[in-house]
Structure formats: C-alpha cells, structure tokens
mmCIF file of C-alpha atoms in Angstrom:
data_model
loop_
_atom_site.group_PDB
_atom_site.id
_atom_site.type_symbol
_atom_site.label_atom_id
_atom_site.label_comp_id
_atom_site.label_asym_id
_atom_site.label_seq_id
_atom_site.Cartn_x
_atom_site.Cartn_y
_atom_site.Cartn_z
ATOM 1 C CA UNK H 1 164.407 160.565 87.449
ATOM 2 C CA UNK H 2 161.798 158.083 85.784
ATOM 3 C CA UNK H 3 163.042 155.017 84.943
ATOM 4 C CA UNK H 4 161.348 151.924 82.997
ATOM 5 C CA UNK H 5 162.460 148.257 83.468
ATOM 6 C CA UNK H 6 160.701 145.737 81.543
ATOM 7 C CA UNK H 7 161.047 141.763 82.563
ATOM 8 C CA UNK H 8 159.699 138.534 81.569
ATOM 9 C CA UNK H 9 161.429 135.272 79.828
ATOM 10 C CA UNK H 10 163.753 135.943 77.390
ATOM 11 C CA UNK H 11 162.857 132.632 75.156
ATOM 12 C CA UNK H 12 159.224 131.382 74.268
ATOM 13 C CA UNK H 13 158.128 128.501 72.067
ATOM 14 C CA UNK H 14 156.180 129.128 68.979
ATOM 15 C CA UNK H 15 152.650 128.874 69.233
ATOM 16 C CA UNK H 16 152.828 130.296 73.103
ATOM 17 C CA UNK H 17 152.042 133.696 74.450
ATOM 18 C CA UNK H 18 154.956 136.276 75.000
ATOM 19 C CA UNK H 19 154.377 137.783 78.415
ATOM 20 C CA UNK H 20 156.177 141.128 79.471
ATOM 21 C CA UNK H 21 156.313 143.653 82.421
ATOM 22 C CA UNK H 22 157.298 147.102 82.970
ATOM 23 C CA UNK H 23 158.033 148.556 85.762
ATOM 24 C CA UNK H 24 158.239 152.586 86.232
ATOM 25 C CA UNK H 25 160.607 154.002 88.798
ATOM 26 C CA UNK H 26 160.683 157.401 89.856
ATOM 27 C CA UNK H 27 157.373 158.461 89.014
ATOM 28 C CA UNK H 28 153.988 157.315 89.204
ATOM 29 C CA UNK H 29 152.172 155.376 86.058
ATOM 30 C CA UNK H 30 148.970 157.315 87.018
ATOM 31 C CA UNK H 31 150.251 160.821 85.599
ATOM 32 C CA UNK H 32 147.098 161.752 83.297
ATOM 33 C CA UNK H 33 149.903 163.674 81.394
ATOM 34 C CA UNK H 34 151.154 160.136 79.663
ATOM 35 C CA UNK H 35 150.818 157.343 77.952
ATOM 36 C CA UNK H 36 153.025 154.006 78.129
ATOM 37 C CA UNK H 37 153.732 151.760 75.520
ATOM 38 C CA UNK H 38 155.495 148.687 73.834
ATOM 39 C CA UNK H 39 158.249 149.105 70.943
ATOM 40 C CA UNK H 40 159.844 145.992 69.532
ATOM 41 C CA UNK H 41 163.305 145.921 67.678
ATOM 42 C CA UNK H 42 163.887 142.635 65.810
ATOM 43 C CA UNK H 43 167.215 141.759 65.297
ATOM 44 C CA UNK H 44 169.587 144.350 63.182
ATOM 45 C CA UNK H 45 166.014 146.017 61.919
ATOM 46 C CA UNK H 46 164.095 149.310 62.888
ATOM 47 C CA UNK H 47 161.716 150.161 65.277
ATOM 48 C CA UNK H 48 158.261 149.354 65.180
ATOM 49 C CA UNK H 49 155.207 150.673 67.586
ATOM 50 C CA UNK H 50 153.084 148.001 69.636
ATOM 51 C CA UNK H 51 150.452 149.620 71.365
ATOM 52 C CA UNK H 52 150.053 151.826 74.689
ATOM 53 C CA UNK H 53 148.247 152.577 77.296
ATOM 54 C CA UNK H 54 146.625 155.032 79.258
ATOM 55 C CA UNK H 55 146.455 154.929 82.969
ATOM 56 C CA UNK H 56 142.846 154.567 83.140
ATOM 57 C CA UNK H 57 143.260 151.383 81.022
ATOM 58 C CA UNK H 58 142.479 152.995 77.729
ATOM 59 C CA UNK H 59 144.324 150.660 74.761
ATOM 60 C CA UNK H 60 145.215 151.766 71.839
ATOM 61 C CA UNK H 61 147.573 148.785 69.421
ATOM 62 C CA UNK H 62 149.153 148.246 65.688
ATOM 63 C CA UNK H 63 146.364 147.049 63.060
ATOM 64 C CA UNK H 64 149.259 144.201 62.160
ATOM 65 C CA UNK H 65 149.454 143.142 65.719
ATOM 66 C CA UNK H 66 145.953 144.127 67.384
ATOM 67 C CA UNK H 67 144.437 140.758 66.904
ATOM 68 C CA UNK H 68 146.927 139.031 69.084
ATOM 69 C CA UNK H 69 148.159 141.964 71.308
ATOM 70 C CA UNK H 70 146.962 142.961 74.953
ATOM 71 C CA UNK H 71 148.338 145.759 77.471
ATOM 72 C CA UNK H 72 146.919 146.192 80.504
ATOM 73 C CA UNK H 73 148.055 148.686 83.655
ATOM 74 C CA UNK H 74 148.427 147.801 87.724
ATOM 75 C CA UNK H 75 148.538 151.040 88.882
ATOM 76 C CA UNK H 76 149.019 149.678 92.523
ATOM 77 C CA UNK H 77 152.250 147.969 91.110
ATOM 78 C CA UNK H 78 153.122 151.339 89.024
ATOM 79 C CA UNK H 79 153.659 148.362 86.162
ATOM 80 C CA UNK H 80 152.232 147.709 82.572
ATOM 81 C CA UNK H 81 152.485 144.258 80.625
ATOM 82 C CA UNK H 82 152.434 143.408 77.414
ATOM 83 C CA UNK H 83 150.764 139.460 76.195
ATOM 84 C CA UNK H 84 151.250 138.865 72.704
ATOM 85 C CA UNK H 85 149.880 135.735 71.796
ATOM 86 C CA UNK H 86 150.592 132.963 69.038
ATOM 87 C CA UNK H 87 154.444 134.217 68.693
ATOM 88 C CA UNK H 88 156.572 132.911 65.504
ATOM 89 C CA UNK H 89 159.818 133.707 65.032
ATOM 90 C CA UNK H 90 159.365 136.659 63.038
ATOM 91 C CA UNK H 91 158.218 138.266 67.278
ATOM 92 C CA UNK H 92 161.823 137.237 68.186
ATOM 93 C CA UNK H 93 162.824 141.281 68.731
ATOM 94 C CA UNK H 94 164.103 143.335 71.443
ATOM 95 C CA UNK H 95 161.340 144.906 73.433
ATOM 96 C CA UNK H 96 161.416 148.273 74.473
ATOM 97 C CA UNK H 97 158.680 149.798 77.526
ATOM 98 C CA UNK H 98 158.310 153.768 76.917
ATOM 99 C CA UNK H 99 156.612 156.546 78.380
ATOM 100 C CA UNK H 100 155.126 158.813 75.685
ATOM 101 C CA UNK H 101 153.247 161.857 74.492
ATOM 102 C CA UNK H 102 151.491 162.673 71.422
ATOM 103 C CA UNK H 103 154.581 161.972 68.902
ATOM 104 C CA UNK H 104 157.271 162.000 71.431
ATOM 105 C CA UNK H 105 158.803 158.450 73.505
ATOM 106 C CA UNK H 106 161.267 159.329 76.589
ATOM 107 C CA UNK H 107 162.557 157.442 78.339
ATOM 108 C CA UNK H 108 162.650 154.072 77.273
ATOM 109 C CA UNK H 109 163.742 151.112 79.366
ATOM 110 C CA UNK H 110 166.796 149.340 78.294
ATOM 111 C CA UNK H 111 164.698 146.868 76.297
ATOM 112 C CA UNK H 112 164.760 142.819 76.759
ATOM 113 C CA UNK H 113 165.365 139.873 73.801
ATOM 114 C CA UNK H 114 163.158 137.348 73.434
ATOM 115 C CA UNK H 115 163.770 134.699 70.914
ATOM 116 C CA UNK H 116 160.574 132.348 69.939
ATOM 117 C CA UNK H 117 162.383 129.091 69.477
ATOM 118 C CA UNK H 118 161.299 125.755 70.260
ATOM 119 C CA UNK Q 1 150.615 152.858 57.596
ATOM 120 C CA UNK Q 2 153.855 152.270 55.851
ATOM 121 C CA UNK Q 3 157.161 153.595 57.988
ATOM 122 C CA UNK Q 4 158.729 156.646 56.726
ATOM 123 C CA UNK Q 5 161.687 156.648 54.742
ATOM 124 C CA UNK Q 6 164.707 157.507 55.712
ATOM 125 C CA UNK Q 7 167.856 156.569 53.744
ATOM 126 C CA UNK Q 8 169.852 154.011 54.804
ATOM 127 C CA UNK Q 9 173.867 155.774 55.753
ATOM 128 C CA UNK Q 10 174.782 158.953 55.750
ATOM 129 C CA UNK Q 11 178.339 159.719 56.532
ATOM 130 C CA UNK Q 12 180.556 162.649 56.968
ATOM 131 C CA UNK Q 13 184.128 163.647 58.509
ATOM 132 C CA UNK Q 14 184.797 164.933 62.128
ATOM 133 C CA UNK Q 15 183.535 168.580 61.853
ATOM 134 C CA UNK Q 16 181.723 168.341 59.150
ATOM 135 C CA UNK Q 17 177.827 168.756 58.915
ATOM 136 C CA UNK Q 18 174.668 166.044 58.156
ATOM 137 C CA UNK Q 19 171.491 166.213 57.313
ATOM 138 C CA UNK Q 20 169.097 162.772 58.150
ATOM 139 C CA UNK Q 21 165.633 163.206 55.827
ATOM 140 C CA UNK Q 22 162.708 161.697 57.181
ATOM 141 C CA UNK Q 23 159.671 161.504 54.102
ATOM 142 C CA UNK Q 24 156.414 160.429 55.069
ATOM 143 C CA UNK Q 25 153.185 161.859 53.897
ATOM 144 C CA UNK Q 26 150.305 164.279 54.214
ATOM 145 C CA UNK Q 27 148.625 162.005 56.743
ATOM 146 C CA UNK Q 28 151.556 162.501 59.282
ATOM 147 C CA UNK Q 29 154.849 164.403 58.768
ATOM 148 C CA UNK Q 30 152.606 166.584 56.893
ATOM 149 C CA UNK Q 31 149.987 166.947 58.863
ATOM 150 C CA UNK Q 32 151.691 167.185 62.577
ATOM 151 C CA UNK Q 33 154.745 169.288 63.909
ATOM 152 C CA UNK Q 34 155.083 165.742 65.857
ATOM 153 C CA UNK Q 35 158.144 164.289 64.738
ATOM 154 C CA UNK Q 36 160.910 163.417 66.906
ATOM 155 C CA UNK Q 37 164.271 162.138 66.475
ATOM 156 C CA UNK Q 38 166.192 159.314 68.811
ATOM 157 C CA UNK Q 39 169.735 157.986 68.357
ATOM 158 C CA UNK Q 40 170.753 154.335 68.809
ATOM 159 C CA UNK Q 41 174.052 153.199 69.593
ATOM 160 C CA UNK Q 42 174.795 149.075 69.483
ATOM 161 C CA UNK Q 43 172.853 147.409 72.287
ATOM 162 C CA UNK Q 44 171.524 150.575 73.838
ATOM 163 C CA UNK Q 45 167.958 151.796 73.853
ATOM 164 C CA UNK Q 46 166.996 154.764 71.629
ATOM 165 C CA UNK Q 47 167.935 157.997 73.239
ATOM 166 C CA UNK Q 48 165.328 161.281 72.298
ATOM 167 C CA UNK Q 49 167.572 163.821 70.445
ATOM 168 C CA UNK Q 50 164.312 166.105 69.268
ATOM 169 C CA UNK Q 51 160.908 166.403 69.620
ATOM 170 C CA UNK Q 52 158.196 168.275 68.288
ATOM 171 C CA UNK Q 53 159.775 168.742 65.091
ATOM 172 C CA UNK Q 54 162.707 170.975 66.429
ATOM 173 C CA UNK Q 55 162.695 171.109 70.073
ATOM 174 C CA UNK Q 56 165.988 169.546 72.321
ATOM 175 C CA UNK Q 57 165.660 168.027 75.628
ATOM 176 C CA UNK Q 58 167.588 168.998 78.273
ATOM 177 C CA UNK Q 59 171.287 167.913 78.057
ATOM 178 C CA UNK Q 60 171.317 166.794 73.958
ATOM 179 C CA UNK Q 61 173.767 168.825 72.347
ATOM 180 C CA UNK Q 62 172.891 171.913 70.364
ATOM 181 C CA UNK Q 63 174.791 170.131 67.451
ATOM 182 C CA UNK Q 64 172.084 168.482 66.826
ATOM 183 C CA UNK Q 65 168.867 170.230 65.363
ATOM 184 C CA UNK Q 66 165.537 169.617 63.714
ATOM 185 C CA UNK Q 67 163.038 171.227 61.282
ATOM 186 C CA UNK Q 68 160.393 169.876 58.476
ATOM 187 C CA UNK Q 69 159.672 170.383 54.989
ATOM 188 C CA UNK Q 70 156.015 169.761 53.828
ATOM 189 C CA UNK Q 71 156.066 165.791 53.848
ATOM 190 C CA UNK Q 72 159.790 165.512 54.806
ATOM 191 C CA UNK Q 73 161.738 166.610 58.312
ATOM 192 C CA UNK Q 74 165.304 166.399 58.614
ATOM 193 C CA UNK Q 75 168.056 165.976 61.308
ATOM 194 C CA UNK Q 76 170.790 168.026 60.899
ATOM 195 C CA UNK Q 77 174.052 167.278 63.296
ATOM 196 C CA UNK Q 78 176.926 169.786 62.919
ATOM 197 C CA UNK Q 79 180.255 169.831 64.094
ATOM 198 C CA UNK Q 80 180.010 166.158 63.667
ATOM 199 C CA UNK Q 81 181.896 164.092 66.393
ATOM 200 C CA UNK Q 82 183.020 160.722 66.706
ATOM 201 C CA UNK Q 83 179.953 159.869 69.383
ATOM 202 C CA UNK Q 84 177.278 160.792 66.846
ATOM 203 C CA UNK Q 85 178.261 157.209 64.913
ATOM 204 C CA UNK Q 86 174.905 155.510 65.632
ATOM 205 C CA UNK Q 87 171.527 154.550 63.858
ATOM 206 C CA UNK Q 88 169.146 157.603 63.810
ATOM 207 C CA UNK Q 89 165.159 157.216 63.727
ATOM 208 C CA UNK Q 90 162.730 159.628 63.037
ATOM 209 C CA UNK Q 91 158.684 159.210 64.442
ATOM 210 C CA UNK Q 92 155.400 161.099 63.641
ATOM 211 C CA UNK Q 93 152.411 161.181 64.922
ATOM 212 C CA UNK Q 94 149.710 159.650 62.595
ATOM 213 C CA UNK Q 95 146.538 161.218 63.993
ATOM 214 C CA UNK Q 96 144.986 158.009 63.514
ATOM 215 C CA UNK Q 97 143.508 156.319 66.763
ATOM 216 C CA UNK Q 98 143.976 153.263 65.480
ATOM 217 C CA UNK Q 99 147.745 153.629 63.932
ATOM 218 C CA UNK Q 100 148.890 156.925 65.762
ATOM 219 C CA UNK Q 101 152.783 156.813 65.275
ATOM 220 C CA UNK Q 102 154.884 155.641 62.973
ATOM 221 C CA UNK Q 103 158.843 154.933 62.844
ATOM 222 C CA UNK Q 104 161.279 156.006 60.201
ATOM 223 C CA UNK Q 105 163.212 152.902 58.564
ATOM 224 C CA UNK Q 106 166.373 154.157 60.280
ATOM 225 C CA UNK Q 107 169.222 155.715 59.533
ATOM 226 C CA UNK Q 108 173.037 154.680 60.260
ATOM 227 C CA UNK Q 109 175.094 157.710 60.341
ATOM 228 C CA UNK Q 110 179.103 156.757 59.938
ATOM 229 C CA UNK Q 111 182.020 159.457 61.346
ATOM 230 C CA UNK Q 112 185.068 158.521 58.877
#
C-alpha cells in the first residue's frame, strides 16, 4: 500500500524559504505511470494545486506561485521536496504531498502546518 | 485559472439524497471527463471518492456517485449517513501545461 509522508519545520520566518520533503512508502517514485505533487490548505480555506513532478525531473507549477516555487525528485531516496521561497503569512497552510494522474490525486499524505511567523 | 464553483453547504437528513455541483468552464470541466471528487473530514487529508468523472475506487461506497453536465459535474451521495458530514472538493484537469488542474471552492455537506 503506497503511502506519502511529508516533513520539514512546521514554523518559518517571513522573508525565508519553506523547505518540505516527501517521502513515498510502498512503492517506488520512479513509476513512469505518475506524477507527484504539492497541495496546500491554508487555514479553514480550500485546496489549491502547487506544482508536480515527474520522475525524470520534469516540473510543472501554479502561474501565482511559479516564480518562487521549486520541486525536485531523489529517486535514490524515493523522496520529492518542495522550496518555496520568500514566504508571508498568507503561505501559512497545511501542505499536502500526492501522487497523481491526469485529473486524479490518491493518496495523499496526511499533510503538515507550517505557520510563517516571525 | 479561477477555481470552480461549488456552493458553499448543502445539507440533507439521514437517508435522504444530495447532489454537490461543481461549474467550471469550457476550458476544463467542459473539455475533460477528468474531474474527481475527495471528501475532507476535520484534520484529515482529502480522501478520493471519484475519479474520472464517475468512476469509484475500490472500497468508497456505492452511495456515492458522479456524472457531468456540459460545464458543470455533480456529486450525488444517497442514502445519506451520518459519516458523509465533511467538506467535499471537486478537481479538473485544465489541459493547460502550465495550469493543468484546478480545485473546486469546496463544499461542506451537513447530516441534520
């Protein structure tokens, strides 16, 4: 059963760079069948797409957020990360890892806060 | 790419039946049978209900079904049970390379 775990710190200061990891469980990040990508939640609003990633290291990210977004892929690590750069608090969100199709996310990891506070 | 729109409650008695309406336009509920449907309940991740328009994993209820209108798909849950109370999103495929999906503004479905 594939499973996603993302990690990194949970509080950043404005101005920094939010830094986050996902791990994949169960199955190997190198499946040419999928992609992987970054969803964000803020607090008590809706979803909103990041970016993802192919395992070759093809990028695809969100016009609002490409200028400050990277994901990159370690297949030896079976991991992808997420750096998004010059945070305010309107980043402060839950972040969510997925696995993904064309139109379809599943699973998703159980998503981390971070709050950009100084 | 504005997110679709999705109104903001729907609610409905034990038993009875709902129907979630996702809108979007031409450029991607229109264009795509690519919209799936994932259920949210407090402090959990989103769970996929459907996908490709209609289709159910395995293990999601057959309660729950999907199906799309021109510009619009819709979630419809029936037999409505007190588990269902949770915030319901819709996504679609864009097409676009550079903006290919796009979340619905979410849904909070109440079981009175």
């Amino acid at each position: 059963q594939l499973q996603l775990q993302e990690s990194g710190p949970g509080l950043v200061k404005p101005s920094e760079t939010l830094s986050l990891t996902c791990t994949v469980s169960g199955g190997s990040i190198s499946s040419s069948s999928y992609y992987w990508g970054w969803i964000r939640q803020p607090p008590g609003k809706g979803l909103e797409w990041i970016g993802s990633i192919y395992y070759s290291g093809s990028t695809y990210y969100n016009p609002s957020l490409k200028s400050r977004v990277t994901i990159s892929v370690d297949t030896s690590k079976n991991q992808f990360s997420l750096k998004l750069s010059s945070v305010t608090a309107a980043d402060t969100a839950v972040y969510y890892c997925a696995r993904h199709t064309t139109g379809t996310f599943d699973p998703w990891g159980q998503g981390t806060l971070v709050t950009v506070s100084s | 790419q504005s997110a679709l729109t999705q109104p903001a409650s729907v609610s409905g008695s034990p038993g009875q039946s709902i129907t979630i309406s996702c809108t979007g336009t031409s450029s991607d509920v229109g264009s795509y049978n690519l919209v799936s449907w994932y259920q949210q309940h407090p402090g959990k991740a989103p769970k996929l209900m459907i996908y490709e328009g209609s289709k159910r994993p395995s293990g999601v209820s057959n309660r729950f079904s999907g199906s799309k209108s021109g510009n619009t798909a819709s979630l419809t849950i029936s037999g409505l049970q007190a588990e269902d109370e949770a915030d319901y999103y819709c996504c679609s495929y864009a097409g676009s390379s550079t903006f290919p999906y796009v979340f619905g503004t979410g849904t909070k479905v109440t079981v009175l």
